């Protein structure tokens, strides 16, 4: 789920003129005071980037679970005559996805659109975080105990600017169910014993992926971080700073937020400040590949070739050790018709991660091109077995 896009209209004005329904609030005010080094405190003040020190009341404060009367009615109608919790969960999900002509909301996937539930409902487009917040808001209005679920999907990166790397994250909805139900995986709905997973992009999800329910506060930090990057992509650096600063205020321990914050300074060619921020984020998470890569780019810009090479090599070693990176290389080689090289890469991927079905699916395709039917059959069986286990 990541990341950076374009602003849709005057958000604050829209919220002010809409009558909001009472709702549970994601309240990101439960924060502990963090003592930063003096140089970092200076960068967090805003003075260097936007020319003055920001005040607390300038930071955004959005109720991320607010809904309108129209949204409340929509949710209530969606589950009308549904007595069972599972039926309610599924009915609300289907109502959000099915066509307007059939009484649905017809929400469509838009990878780089992070918005509040109200705007998502009105615009009918969402990324995984926007859809998750919308579903959670409506579900809680209905008395359904829904939570944001963070899914550690296979690493996927997005490079939108030369030399800058962004890690793509994914979230969905987790709902505890009263009854122990059989495993199902249909469309963008997954049901495993005692819980349901609602996901707008189910192709990104497998029940076997590491995952955890996260707090409303951390979900809010993700929202503000995403919005900050969207404003930054537009060149709206003041709002970008305020939203990213808010994300850090909510949760200062997430290295990806510091990576985004550093990238904002980098856009403004404040490379010394960028270095300070990236190094701080890397201290929090020494395995953060995006920061390693981006630090290398900063040092290249500033002419520090030794440090650029050091972090480039460090990022390369981490990337080469990643099975999903090897899978990406295998796919690229396959698409280019180099099946021997593709086989080499995919075998490396399997050696590092033996339970990923897609590795075996690609291996079967490679062996088919190499004319080895026995290997095709073996890899296909392995693929189907792992896929069935995952679902």
mmCIF file of C-alpha atoms in Angstrom:
data_model
loop_
_atom_site.group_PDB
_atom_site.id
_atom_site.type_symbol
_atom_site.label_atom_id
_atom_site.label_comp_id
_atom_site.label_asym_id
_atom_site.label_seq_id
_atom_site.Cartn_x
_atom_site.Cartn_y
_atom_site.Cartn_z
ATOM 1 C CA UNK A 1 0.000 0.000 0.000
ATOM 2 C CA UNK A 2 2.166 3.019 -0.088
ATOM 3 C CA UNK A 3 2.174 6.230 -0.884
ATOM 4 C CA UNK A 4 2.310 9.539 -2.759
ATOM 5 C CA UNK A 5 -0.249 11.078 -5.007
ATOM 6 C CA UNK A 6 -2.309 14.172 -5.628
ATOM 7 C CA UNK A 7 -4.621 16.195 -3.458
ATOM 8 C CA UNK A 8 -8.341 16.086 -4.173
ATOM 9 C CA UNK A 9 -9.921 19.430 -3.416
ATOM 10 C CA UNK A 10 -10.223 21.470 -0.215
ATOM 11 C CA UNK A 11 -10.317 18.670 2.334
ATOM 12 C CA UNK A 12 -10.811 20.846 5.411
ATOM 13 C CA UNK A 13 -13.680 22.810 3.850
ATOM 14 C CA UNK A 14 -15.391 19.581 2.850
ATOM 15 C CA UNK A 15 -15.206 18.258 6.376
ATOM 16 C CA UNK A 16 -16.513 21.463 7.873
ATOM 17 C CA UNK A 17 -19.669 21.575 5.787
ATOM 18 C CA UNK A 18 -20.604 17.895 6.247
ATOM 19 C CA UNK A 19 -22.758 16.896 9.212
ATOM 20 C CA UNK A 20 -20.845 14.101 10.891
ATOM 21 C CA UNK A 21 -22.390 11.108 12.602
ATOM 22 C CA UNK A 22 -21.119 10.294 16.090
ATOM 23 C CA UNK A 23 -18.359 7.748 15.626
ATOM 24 C CA UNK A 24 -15.465 6.042 17.299
ATOM 25 C CA UNK A 25 -12.448 8.275 16.934
ATOM 26 C CA UNK A 26 -8.926 7.349 16.002
ATOM 27 C CA UNK A 27 -7.377 9.618 18.589
ATOM 28 C CA UNK A 28 -3.653 9.958 18.001
ATOM 29 C CA UNK A 29 -3.044 12.039 21.116
ATOM 30 C CA UNK A 30 -1.779 9.213 23.356
ATOM 31 C CA UNK A 31 1.841 10.082 22.719
ATOM 32 C CA UNK A 32 4.913 10.021 24.883
ATOM 33 C CA UNK A 33 7.373 12.877 24.757
ATOM 34 C CA UNK A 34 10.481 11.962 22.771
ATOM 35 C CA UNK A 35 13.767 13.710 23.403
ATOM 36 C CA UNK A 36 15.631 14.222 20.132
ATOM 37 C CA UNK A 37 19.208 15.353 19.516
ATOM 38 C CA UNK A 38 19.445 19.118 19.016
ATOM 39 C CA UNK A 39 20.087 18.813 15.266
ATOM 40 C CA UNK A 40 16.998 16.625 14.845
ATOM 41 C CA UNK A 41 14.834 18.909 16.971
ATOM 42 C CA UNK A 42 15.792 21.729 14.626
ATOM 43 C CA UNK A 43 14.668 19.734 11.588
ATOM 44 C CA UNK A 44 11.418 18.772 13.296
ATOM 45 C CA UNK A 45 10.644 22.398 14.103
ATOM 46 C CA UNK A 46 10.062 23.329 10.467
ATOM 47 C CA UNK A 47 12.396 26.312 10.534
ATOM 48 C CA UNK A 48 14.837 24.967 7.949
ATOM 49 C CA UNK A 49 12.215 23.652 5.532
ATOM 50 C CA UNK A 50 9.253 26.046 5.699
ATOM 51 C CA UNK A 51 10.921 29.067 7.274
ATOM 52 C CA UNK A 52 9.370 29.168 10.732
ATOM 53 C CA UNK A 53 8.789 26.982 13.779
ATOM 54 C CA UNK A 54 5.419 25.286 13.644
ATOM 55 C CA UNK A 55 2.989 25.422 16.528
ATOM 56 C CA UNK A 56 1.146 22.411 17.892
ATOM 57 C CA UNK A 57 -2.239 23.707 16.714
ATOM 58 C CA UNK A 58 -0.998 23.822 13.100
ATOM 59 C CA UNK A 59 -0.656 20.051 12.922
ATOM 60 C CA UNK A 60 -3.625 18.263 11.323
ATOM 61 C CA UNK A 61 -6.087 16.504 13.594
ATOM 62 C CA UNK A 62 -8.611 14.429 11.648
ATOM 63 C CA UNK A 63 -11.173 12.010 13.021
ATOM 64 C CA UNK A 64 -10.317 9.101 10.763
ATOM 65 C CA UNK A 65 -13.457 7.154 11.654
ATOM 66 C CA UNK A 66 -15.996 9.948 11.192
ATOM 67 C CA UNK A 67 -18.945 9.123 8.958
ATOM 68 C CA UNK A 68 -21.887 11.091 7.587
ATOM 69 C CA UNK A 69 -25.609 10.308 8.038
ATOM 70 C CA UNK A 70 -25.656 9.080 4.428
ATOM 71 C CA UNK A 71 -22.846 6.644 5.170
ATOM 72 C CA UNK A 72 -24.597 5.418 8.303
ATOM 73 C CA UNK A 73 -27.810 4.755 6.372
ATOM 74 C CA UNK A 74 -25.865 2.959 3.650
ATOM 75 C CA UNK A 75 -24.223 0.652 6.191
ATOM 76 C CA UNK A 76 -27.481 -0.015 8.020
ATOM 77 C CA UNK A 77 -29.308 -0.837 4.800
ATOM 78 C CA UNK A 78 -26.467 -3.110 3.703
ATOM 79 C CA UNK A 79 -26.967 -5.430 6.668
ATOM 80 C CA UNK A 80 -30.741 -5.135 6.959
ATOM 81 C CA UNK A 81 -32.317 -8.528 7.714
ATOM 82 C CA UNK A 82 -28.889 -10.043 8.453
ATOM 83 C CA UNK A 83 -28.836 -11.647 11.895
ATOM 84 C CA UNK A 84 -25.576 -13.604 11.765
ATOM 85 C CA UNK A 85 -22.330 -11.694 12.305
ATOM 86 C CA UNK A 86 -20.643 -13.366 9.347
ATOM 87 C CA UNK A 87 -23.550 -12.417 7.073
ATOM 88 C CA UNK A 88 -23.336 -8.803 8.243
ATOM 89 C CA UNK A 89 -19.594 -8.654 7.648
ATOM 90 C CA UNK A 90 -19.945 -10.068 4.140
ATOM 91 C CA UNK A 91 -22.977 -7.948 3.261
ATOM 92 C CA UNK A 92 -21.233 -4.693 4.197
ATOM 93 C CA UNK A 93 -18.196 -5.713 2.200
ATOM 94 C CA UNK A 94 -20.205 -6.591 -0.898
ATOM 95 C CA UNK A 95 -22.263 -3.402 -0.629
ATOM 96 C CA UNK A 96 -19.086 -1.322 -0.843
ATOM 97 C CA UNK A 97 -17.876 -3.168 -3.943
ATOM 98 C CA UNK A 98 -20.936 -3.961 -6.056
ATOM 99 C CA UNK A 99 -22.112 -1.567 -8.805
ATOM 100 C CA UNK A 100 -24.160 1.516 -7.978
ATOM 101 C CA UNK A 101 -26.901 0.210 -10.284
ATOM 102 C CA UNK A 102 -27.273 -2.732 -7.899
ATOM 103 C CA UNK A 103 -27.413 -0.534 -4.819
ATOM 104 C CA UNK A 104 -23.713 -0.715 -4.033
ATOM 105 C CA UNK A 105 -21.043 1.932 -3.690
ATOM 106 C CA UNK A 106 -18.732 0.525 -6.394
ATOM 107 C CA UNK A 107 -15.454 1.375 -4.658
ATOM 108 C CA UNK A 108 -12.568 0.779 -7.055
ATOM 109 C CA UNK A 109 -8.881 0.291 -6.374
ATOM 110 C CA UNK A 110 -6.573 3.267 -6.850
ATOM 111 C CA UNK A 111 -3.088 2.486 -5.577
ATOM 112 C CA UNK A 112 -2.004 6.024 -4.810
ATOM 113 C CA UNK A 113 -5.150 7.439 -3.219
ATOM 114 C CA UNK A 114 -5.063 7.829 0.564
ATOM 115 C CA UNK A 115 -8.171 9.554 1.892
ATOM 116 C CA UNK A 116 -10.533 9.745 4.854
ATOM 117 C CA UNK A 117 -13.557 7.420 4.958
ATOM 118 C CA UNK A 118 -15.865 10.304 4.046
ATOM 119 C CA UNK A 119 -13.898 11.254 0.942
ATOM 120 C CA UNK A 120 -13.358 7.626 -0.030
ATOM 121 C CA UNK A 121 -17.097 6.982 0.217
ATOM 122 C CA UNK A 122 -17.880 10.051 -1.884
ATOM 123 C CA UNK A 123 -15.147 9.557 -4.509
ATOM 124 C CA UNK A 124 -15.628 5.771 -4.763
ATOM 125 C CA UNK A 125 -11.917 5.024 -5.081
ATOM 126 C CA UNK A 126 -9.393 3.845 -2.533
ATOM 127 C CA UNK A 127 -6.087 2.203 -1.845
ATOM 128 C CA UNK A 128 -5.818 -0.498 0.809
ATOM 129 C CA UNK A 129 -5.486 1.959 3.706
ATOM 130 C CA UNK A 130 -8.372 4.172 2.568
ATOM 131 C CA UNK A 131 -10.667 1.176 2.067
ATOM 132 C CA UNK A 132 -9.647 -0.317 5.397
ATOM 133 C CA UNK A 133 -10.433 2.881 7.285
ATOM 134 C CA UNK A 134 -13.777 3.185 5.475
ATOM 135 C CA UNK A 135 -14.784 -0.381 6.293
ATOM 136 C CA UNK A 136 -13.665 -0.116 9.919
ATOM 137 C CA UNK A 137 -15.583 3.148 10.373
ATOM 138 C CA UNK A 138 -18.813 1.691 8.961
ATOM 139 C CA UNK A 139 -18.406 -1.644 10.742
ATOM 140 C CA UNK A 140 -17.885 -0.037 14.138
ATOM 141 C CA UNK A 141 -20.961 2.115 13.567
ATOM 142 C CA UNK A 142 -22.846 -1.165 13.161
ATOM 143 C CA UNK A 143 -21.359 -2.572 16.350
ATOM 144 C CA UNK A 144 -18.935 -4.874 14.527
ATOM 145 C CA UNK A 145 -15.544 -5.086 16.227
ATOM 146 C CA UNK A 146 -13.311 -4.353 13.226
ATOM 147 C CA UNK A 147 -9.607 -3.502 13.362
ATOM 148 C CA UNK A 148 -6.792 -2.508 11.037
ATOM 149 C CA UNK A 149 -4.592 -5.491 10.171
ATOM 150 C CA UNK A 150 -1.002 -4.908 9.047
ATOM 151 C CA UNK A 151 0.166 -7.529 6.558
ATOM 152 C CA UNK A 152 3.830 -8.167 5.882
ATOM 153 C CA UNK A 153 3.497 -8.819 2.162
ATOM 154 C CA UNK A 154 6.451 -9.897 0.013
ATOM 155 C CA UNK A 155 8.696 -6.858 -0.363
ATOM 156 C CA UNK A 156 7.734 -4.585 -3.200
ATOM 157 C CA UNK A 157 9.371 -1.282 -3.965
ATOM 158 C CA UNK A 158 8.363 1.737 -5.962
ATOM 159 C CA UNK A 159 10.813 4.219 -7.443
ATOM 160 C CA UNK A 160 9.177 7.452 -8.575
ATOM 161 C CA UNK A 161 12.178 9.707 -8.477
ATOM 162 C CA UNK A 162 15.679 8.943 -9.666
ATOM 163 C CA UNK A 163 17.558 7.258 -6.877
ATOM 164 C CA UNK A 164 14.731 7.252 -4.311
ATOM 165 C CA UNK A 165 13.165 4.012 -3.169
ATOM 166 C CA UNK A 166 9.876 3.566 -1.300
ATOM 167 C CA UNK A 167 8.733 0.372 0.399
ATOM 168 C CA UNK A 168 5.157 -0.628 -0.373
ATOM 169 C CA UNK A 169 3.113 -1.657 2.680
ATOM 170 C CA UNK A 170 -0.269 -3.341 2.956
ATOM 171 C CA UNK A 171 -3.147 -3.297 5.427
ATOM 172 C CA UNK A 172 -6.632 -4.760 5.508
ATOM 173 C CA UNK A 173 -9.501 -5.348 7.962
ATOM 174 C CA UNK A 174 -9.605 -8.094 10.576
ATOM 175 C CA UNK A 175 -12.838 -9.036 12.321
ATOM 176 C CA UNK A 176 -13.172 -11.644 15.056
ATOM 177 C CA UNK A 177 -16.139 -14.000 14.564
ATOM 178 C CA UNK A 178 -18.078 -15.886 17.187
ATOM 179 C CA UNK A 179 -18.284 -19.161 15.285
ATOM 180 C CA UNK A 180 -15.501 -21.436 14.103
ATOM 181 C CA UNK A 181 -15.972 -21.474 10.337
ATOM 182 C CA UNK A 182 -14.263 -23.345 7.526
ATOM 183 C CA UNK A 183 -11.525 -21.616 5.572
ATOM 184 C CA UNK A 184 -12.698 -19.752 2.473
ATOM 185 C CA UNK A 185 -11.015 -17.322 0.104
ATOM 186 C CA UNK A 186 -13.411 -15.784 -2.387
ATOM 187 C CA UNK A 187 -12.674 -12.639 -4.362
ATOM 188 C CA UNK A 188 -11.543 -9.976 -1.941
ATOM 189 C CA UNK A 189 -12.891 -11.725 1.145
ATOM 190 C CA UNK A 190 -10.968 -14.275 3.202
ATOM 191 C CA UNK A 191 -12.413 -16.324 6.019
ATOM 192 C CA UNK A 192 -10.297 -18.453 8.303
ATOM 193 C CA UNK A 193 -11.331 -20.000 11.616
ATOM 194 C CA UNK A 194 -12.696 -17.389 14.032
ATOM 195 C CA UNK A 195 -11.868 -14.360 11.912
ATOM 196 C CA UNK A 196 -12.670 -12.651 8.649
ATOM 197 C CA UNK A 197 -10.261 -10.635 6.535
ATOM 198 C CA UNK A 198 -11.670 -7.899 4.302
ATOM 199 C CA UNK A 199 -9.279 -6.673 1.613
ATOM 200 C CA UNK A 200 -9.728 -4.455 -1.415
ATOM 201 C CA UNK A 201 -6.644 -5.999 -3.042
ATOM 202 C CA UNK A 202 -6.835 -9.643 -2.018
ATOM 203 C CA UNK A 203 -4.236 -10.564 -4.651
ATOM 204 C CA UNK A 204 -1.694 -8.982 -2.296
ATOM 205 C CA UNK A 205 -2.813 -11.131 0.628
ATOM 206 C CA UNK A 206 -2.244 -14.688 1.841
ATOM 207 C CA UNK A 207 -3.356 -16.015 5.254
ATOM 208 C CA UNK A 208 0.171 -17.376 5.690
ATOM 209 C CA UNK A 209 1.776 -13.922 5.523
ATOM 210 C CA UNK A 210 2.977 -12.543 8.873
ATOM 211 C CA UNK A 211 0.373 -10.096 10.114
ATOM 212 C CA UNK A 212 -0.843 -8.362 13.228
ATOM 213 C CA UNK A 213 -3.685 -6.152 14.357
ATOM 214 C CA UNK A 214 -2.395 -2.631 14.886
ATOM 215 C CA UNK A 215 -3.673 0.141 17.113
ATOM 216 C CA UNK A 216 -5.799 2.987 15.852
ATOM 217 C CA UNK A 217 -2.858 5.270 16.640
ATOM 218 C CA UNK A 218 -0.475 3.406 14.357
ATOM 219 C CA UNK A 219 -3.121 3.331 11.622
ATOM 220 C CA UNK A 220 -3.386 7.110 11.977
ATOM 221 C CA UNK A 221 0.403 7.427 11.702
ATOM 222 C CA UNK A 222 0.265 5.491 8.427
ATOM 223 C CA UNK A 223 -2.501 7.771 7.157
ATOM 224 C CA UNK A 224 -0.647 11.004 7.957
ATOM 225 C CA UNK A 225 2.601 9.635 6.516
ATOM 226 C CA UNK A 226 0.892 8.684 3.255
ATOM 227 C CA UNK A 227 -0.883 12.019 2.974
ATOM 228 C CA UNK A 228 2.378 13.817 3.669
ATOM 229 C CA UNK A 229 4.018 12.043 0.753
ATOM 230 C CA UNK A 230 1.073 12.880 -1.471
ATOM 231 C CA UNK A 231 1.396 16.576 -0.652
ATOM 232 C CA UNK A 232 5.139 16.335 -1.212
ATOM 233 C CA UNK A 233 4.596 14.840 -4.682
ATOM 234 C CA UNK A 234 2.425 17.872 -5.509
ATOM 235 C CA UNK A 235 5.081 20.309 -4.348
ATOM 236 C CA UNK A 236 2.953 21.362 -1.365
ATOM 237 C CA UNK A 237 5.833 21.169 1.090
ATOM 238 C CA UNK A 238 4.186 22.999 3.977
ATOM 239 C CA UNK A 239 1.301 20.532 4.238
ATOM 240 C CA UNK A 240 3.684 17.667 3.521
ATOM 241 C CA UNK A 241 5.795 18.746 6.483
ATOM 242 C CA UNK A 242 2.786 19.134 8.786
ATOM 243 C CA UNK A 243 1.380 15.704 7.950
ATOM 244 C CA UNK A 244 4.704 13.903 8.224
ATOM 245 C CA UNK A 245 5.457 15.746 11.454
ATOM 246 C CA UNK A 246 2.090 14.556 12.757
ATOM 247 C CA UNK A 247 2.933 10.980 11.793
ATOM 248 C CA UNK A 248 6.211 11.201 13.722
ATOM 249 C CA UNK A 249 4.421 12.722 16.698
ATOM 250 C CA UNK A 250 2.041 9.761 16.795
ATOM 251 C CA UNK A 251 4.680 7.062 16.351
ATOM 252 C CA UNK A 252 8.345 8.030 16.268
ATOM 253 C CA UNK A 253 9.624 4.437 16.088
ATOM 254 C CA UNK A 254 8.688 3.615 12.483
ATOM 255 C CA UNK A 255 11.692 3.853 10.165
ATOM 256 C CA UNK A 256 9.521 4.149 7.052
ATOM 257 C CA UNK A 257 8.058 7.419 8.390
ATOM 258 C CA UNK A 258 11.569 8.797 8.893
ATOM 259 C CA UNK A 259 12.419 7.679 5.364
ATOM 260 C CA UNK A 260 9.454 9.665 4.061
ATOM 261 C CA UNK A 261 10.379 12.658 6.221
ATOM 262 C CA UNK A 262 13.937 12.549 4.914
ATOM 263 C CA UNK A 263 12.688 12.307 1.342
ATOM 264 C CA UNK A 264 10.773 15.563 1.862
ATOM 265 C CA UNK A 265 14.013 17.339 2.770
ATOM 266 C CA UNK A 266 15.721 15.655 -0.160
ATOM 267 C CA UNK A 267 13.125 17.038 -2.568
ATOM 268 C CA UNK A 268 14.159 20.460 -1.350
ATOM 269 C CA UNK A 269 17.863 19.603 -1.861
ATOM 270 C CA UNK A 270 18.641 19.973 1.846
ATOM 271 C CA UNK A 271 21.046 17.062 1.727
ATOM 272 C CA UNK A 272 22.756 17.513 5.082
ATOM 273 C CA UNK A 273 19.380 17.499 6.801
ATOM 274 C CA UNK A 274 18.326 14.496 4.722
ATOM 275 C CA UNK A 275 21.408 12.588 5.838
ATOM 276 C CA UNK A 276 20.670 13.298 9.508
ATOM 277 C CA UNK A 277 17.082 12.068 9.151
ATOM 278 C CA UNK A 278 17.962 8.934 7.179
ATOM 279 C CA UNK A 279 20.686 7.971 9.659
ATOM 280 C CA UNK A 280 18.219 8.422 12.517
ATOM 281 C CA UNK A 281 15.717 6.125 10.782
ATOM 282 C CA UNK A 282 18.422 3.562 10.059
ATOM 283 C CA UNK A 283 19.378 3.576 13.729
ATOM 284 C CA UNK A 284 15.778 2.605 14.550
ATOM 285 C CA UNK A 285 15.806 -0.161 11.935
ATOM 286 C CA UNK A 286 19.288 -1.173 10.727
ATOM 287 C CA UNK A 287 17.699 -3.493 8.115
ATOM 288 C CA UNK A 288 15.684 -0.770 6.355
ATOM 289 C CA UNK A 289 16.661 -1.308 2.722
ATOM 290 C CA UNK A 290 14.918 1.825 1.478
ATOM 291 C CA UNK A 291 16.956 4.070 3.760
ATOM 292 C CA UNK A 292 20.206 2.333 2.811
ATOM 293 C CA UNK A 293 19.421 2.850 -0.855
ATOM 294 C CA UNK A 294 18.320 6.450 -0.389
ATOM 295 C CA UNK A 295 21.364 7.302 1.721
ATOM 296 C CA UNK A 296 23.567 6.060 -1.092
ATOM 297 C CA UNK A 297 21.741 8.417 -3.438
ATOM 298 C CA UNK A 298 22.236 11.361 -1.082
ATOM 299 C CA UNK A 299 25.966 10.718 -0.856
ATOM 300 C CA UNK A 300 26.164 10.494 -4.642
ATOM 301 C CA UNK A 301 24.497 13.905 -4.844
ATOM 302 C CA UNK A 302 26.938 15.422 -2.351
ATOM 303 C CA UNK A 303 29.995 13.842 -3.948
ATOM 304 C CA UNK A 304 30.867 11.546 -1.037
ATOM 305 C CA UNK A 305 31.666 8.544 -3.215
ATOM 306 C CA UNK A 306 33.042 6.430 -0.370
ATOM 307 C CA UNK A 307 29.834 6.640 1.662
ATOM 308 C CA UNK A 308 27.738 6.270 -1.488
ATOM 309 C CA UNK A 309 29.544 3.022 -2.325
ATOM 310 C CA UNK A 310 29.346 1.778 1.264
ATOM 311 C CA UNK A 311 25.558 2.161 1.480
ATOM 312 C CA UNK A 312 25.044 0.964 -2.085
ATOM 313 C CA UNK A 313 26.904 -2.252 -1.275
ATOM 314 C CA UNK A 314 25.036 -2.612 2.003
ATOM 315 C CA UNK A 315 21.684 -2.224 0.237
ATOM 316 C CA UNK A 316 22.790 -4.648 -2.474
ATOM 317 C CA UNK A 317 23.712 -7.343 0.058
ATOM 318 C CA UNK A 318 20.339 -6.982 1.798
ATOM 319 C CA UNK A 319 18.498 -7.018 -1.509
ATOM 320 C CA UNK A 320 20.361 -10.068 -2.841
ATOM 321 C CA UNK A 321 19.503 -11.959 0.345
ATOM 322 C CA UNK A 322 15.819 -11.232 -0.180
ATOM 323 C CA UNK A 323 14.015 -14.143 -1.912
ATOM 324 C CA UNK A 324 11.389 -11.870 -3.430
ATOM 325 C CA UNK A 325 14.050 -9.758 -5.053
ATOM 326 C CA UNK A 326 15.451 -12.945 -6.619
ATOM 327 C CA UNK A 327 11.905 -13.733 -7.766
ATOM 328 C CA UNK A 328 11.678 -10.321 -9.427
ATOM 329 C CA UNK A 329 14.981 -10.983 -11.222
ATOM 330 C CA UNK A 330 13.711 -14.405 -12.301
ATOM 331 C CA UNK A 331 10.541 -12.884 -13.731
ATOM 332 C CA UNK A 332 12.542 -10.274 -15.611
ATOM 333 C CA UNK A 333 14.836 -12.914 -17.093
ATOM 334 C CA UNK A 334 11.830 -15.071 -18.032
ATOM 335 C CA UNK A 335 10.155 -12.158 -19.804
ATOM 336 C CA UNK A 336 13.390 -11.567 -21.699
ATOM 337 C CA UNK A 337 13.527 -15.203 -22.811
ATOM 338 C CA UNK A 338 16.621 -16.059 -20.768
ATOM 339 C CA UNK A 339 15.189 -19.192 -19.138
ATOM 340 C CA UNK A 340 18.482 -20.523 -17.793
ATOM 341 C CA UNK A 341 19.135 -17.322 -15.886
ATOM 342 C CA UNK A 342 15.483 -17.212 -14.775
ATOM 343 C CA UNK A 343 15.849 -20.730 -13.369
ATOM 344 C CA UNK A 344 18.991 -19.747 -11.498
ATOM 345 C CA UNK A 345 17.265 -16.785 -9.846
ATOM 346 C CA UNK A 346 14.085 -18.635 -8.936
ATOM 347 C CA UNK A 347 16.087 -21.483 -7.378
ATOM 348 C CA UNK A 348 17.832 -18.896 -5.201
ATOM 349 C CA UNK A 349 14.415 -17.579 -4.193
ATOM 350 C CA UNK A 350 13.181 -21.066 -3.273
ATOM 351 C CA UNK A 351 16.327 -21.782 -1.273
ATOM 352 C CA UNK A 352 15.565 -18.719 0.857
ATOM 353 C CA UNK A 353 11.777 -19.152 1.088
ATOM 354 C CA UNK A 354 10.332 -22.613 0.450
ATOM 355 C CA UNK A 355 6.651 -21.881 1.179
ATOM 356 C CA UNK A 356 5.870 -19.192 -1.414
ATOM 357 C CA UNK A 357 3.522 -20.703 -4.077
ATOM 358 C CA UNK A 358 4.408 -18.145 -6.745
ATOM 359 C CA UNK A 359 8.038 -19.293 -6.811
ATOM 360 C CA UNK A 360 6.959 -22.780 -7.861
ATOM 361 C CA UNK A 361 4.411 -21.447 -10.343
ATOM 362 C CA UNK A 362 7.144 -19.498 -12.111
ATOM 363 C CA UNK A 363 9.512 -22.470 -11.925
ATOM 364 C CA UNK A 364 6.911 -24.638 -13.665
ATOM 365 C CA UNK A 365 6.594 -22.060 -16.447
ATOM 366 C CA UNK A 366 10.372 -21.964 -16.847
ATOM 367 C CA UNK A 367 10.652 -25.760 -17.074
ATOM 368 C CA UNK A 368 7.843 -25.750 -19.643
ATOM 369 C CA UNK A 369 9.902 -23.426 -21.822
ATOM 370 C CA UNK A 370 12.965 -25.647 -21.272
ATOM 371 C CA UNK A 371 11.020 -28.754 -22.347
ATOM 372 C CA UNK A 372 11.170 -30.670 -19.062
ATOM 373 C CA UNK A 373 7.618 -32.044 -18.460
ATOM 374 C CA UNK A 374 8.503 -34.062 -15.342
ATOM 375 C CA UNK A 375 9.819 -30.937 -13.640
ATOM 376 C CA UNK A 376 6.757 -28.993 -14.810
ATOM 377 C CA UNK A 377 4.485 -31.592 -13.196
ATOM 378 C CA UNK A 378 6.499 -31.618 -9.965
ATOM 379 C CA UNK A 379 6.558 -27.814 -9.638
ATOM 380 C CA UNK A 380 2.866 -27.513 -10.530
ATOM 381 C CA UNK A 381 1.897 -30.005 -7.817
ATOM 382 C CA UNK A 382 4.030 -28.131 -5.298
ATOM 383 C CA UNK A 383 2.438 -24.837 -6.345
ATOM 384 C CA UNK A 384 -1.116 -26.186 -5.978
ATOM 385 C CA UNK A 385 -0.324 -27.783 -2.631
ATOM 386 C CA UNK A 386 1.072 -24.572 -1.149
ATOM 387 C CA UNK A 387 -1.744 -22.511 -2.630
ATOM 388 C CA UNK A 388 -4.366 -24.786 -1.087
ATOM 389 C CA UNK A 389 -2.602 -24.596 2.273
ATOM 390 C CA UNK A 390 -2.476 -20.805 2.082
ATOM 391 C CA UNK A 391 -6.211 -20.568 1.427
#
